[in-house]
């Protein structure tokens, strides 16, 4: 049982909440039974250590079984130690240290994707995590992070994905112009989500969203810069029929991705069309 919250081992885990330490070690922090469960199911070879309090071990016996089957080292800790490691205020008694697994952008496009999300300078961890989760839900082929988009291995991003981080490729480190050029070369139509665009409903009715598509999403506050918008084949906006001033980025991205997923699965047919 690991009981000293000031030990070097505990401090090393806690430091993974900071970007610098994640970059130096190539590791990241996983918190909560759901995220750890998905990691054990989809990337068990990437888990370095798994820490559980006795209470959590009793409550989540499936995690112990999965860890044993995968040969993952399991360490019991006191509640105080677990709290010292955690990034959350009220941890759930389960933490894992895992290896990062970034994907190269060229490998994403080499796989002939039909639906991709490109995130340009998305800065809020919760937004990025939700976009990754939505991309997973709609069956998108990948998420590509460009510019100064937040680190996908940030603890809050990881938590916000609720395990979807392990289900689809996440490529990072490229420039948006390169991502767009490569998307077009791979046969995808690049569509920017922007308030200056035309009404998405028209694109839905025309069947354009049934084509292989790379959606381009921008910064929460500024959206997409004009020079980035100019790279896209088309810019679309979600209409607001009520009194809301705007939509949260992650909410808007989820709707856009689902519109493409629906269109691709129905051949672009809408009421009165096809």
Coordinates of N, CA and C in Angstrom, one line a residue, residues 4-6 10-11 13-15 29 78-88 91 95:
X4 N 2.4 7.3 1.6 CA 3.1 8.6 1.9 C 2.8 9.6 0.7
X5 N 1.9 10.6 1.0 CA 1.6 11.5 -0.1 C 2.7 12.4 -0.6
X6 N 3.8 12.5 0.2 CA 4.9 13.3 -0.2 C 6.1 12.5 -0.8
X10 N 4.6 9.6 -5.7 CA 3.4 10.3 -5.7 C 3.5 11.7 -6.4
X11 N 4.6 12.4 -6.1 CA 4.8 13.7 -6.7 C 5.0 13.6 -8.2
X13 N 3.6 11.5 -10.2 CA 2.3 11.3 -10.9 C 1.6 12.7 -10.9
X14 N 1.6 13.4 -9.7 CA 0.8 14.6 -9.6 C 1.4 15.7 -10.6
X15 N 2.6 15.6 -10.9 CA 3.3 16.6 -11.9 C 2.7 16.5 -13.3
X29 N -2.0 11.6 -17.4 CA -2.8 11.2 -16.2 C -4.2 10.8 -16.6
X78 N -3.6 4.9 -0.2 CA -4.5 5.5 0.8 C -5.3 6.6 0.1
X79 N -6.4 7.0 0.7 CA -7.2 8.0 0.1 C -6.4 9.3 0.0
X80 N -5.5 9.6 1.0 CA -4.8 10.8 1.0 C -3.8 10.8 -0.2
X81 N -3.2 9.7 -0.4 CA -2.2 9.6 -1.6 C -2.9 9.8 -2.9
X82 N -4.1 9.2 -3.0 CA -4.9 9.3 -4.3 C -5.3 10.8 -4.5
X83 N -5.7 11.5 -3.4 CA -6.0 12.9 -3.5 C -4.8 13.7 -3.9
X84 N -3.6 13.4 -3.5 CA -2.4 14.1 -3.8 C -2.1 14.0 -5.3
X85 N -2.4 12.8 -5.8 CA -2.1 12.6 -7.2 C -3.1 13.2 -8.2
X86 N -4.3 13.3 -7.7 CA -5.4 13.7 -8.6 C -5.4 15.2 -9.0
X87 N -6.0 15.4 -10.2 CA -6.1 16.8 -10.7 C -7.5 17.3 -10.3
X88 N -8.4 16.4 -9.9 CA -9.8 16.8 -9.6 C -9.9 17.1 -8.1
X91 N -11.7 13.2 -6.3 CA -11.3 12.1 -7.1 C -12.2 10.8 -6.8
X95 N -6.8 6.1 -10.5 CA -5.9 6.9 -11.3 C -4.9 6.0 -12.1

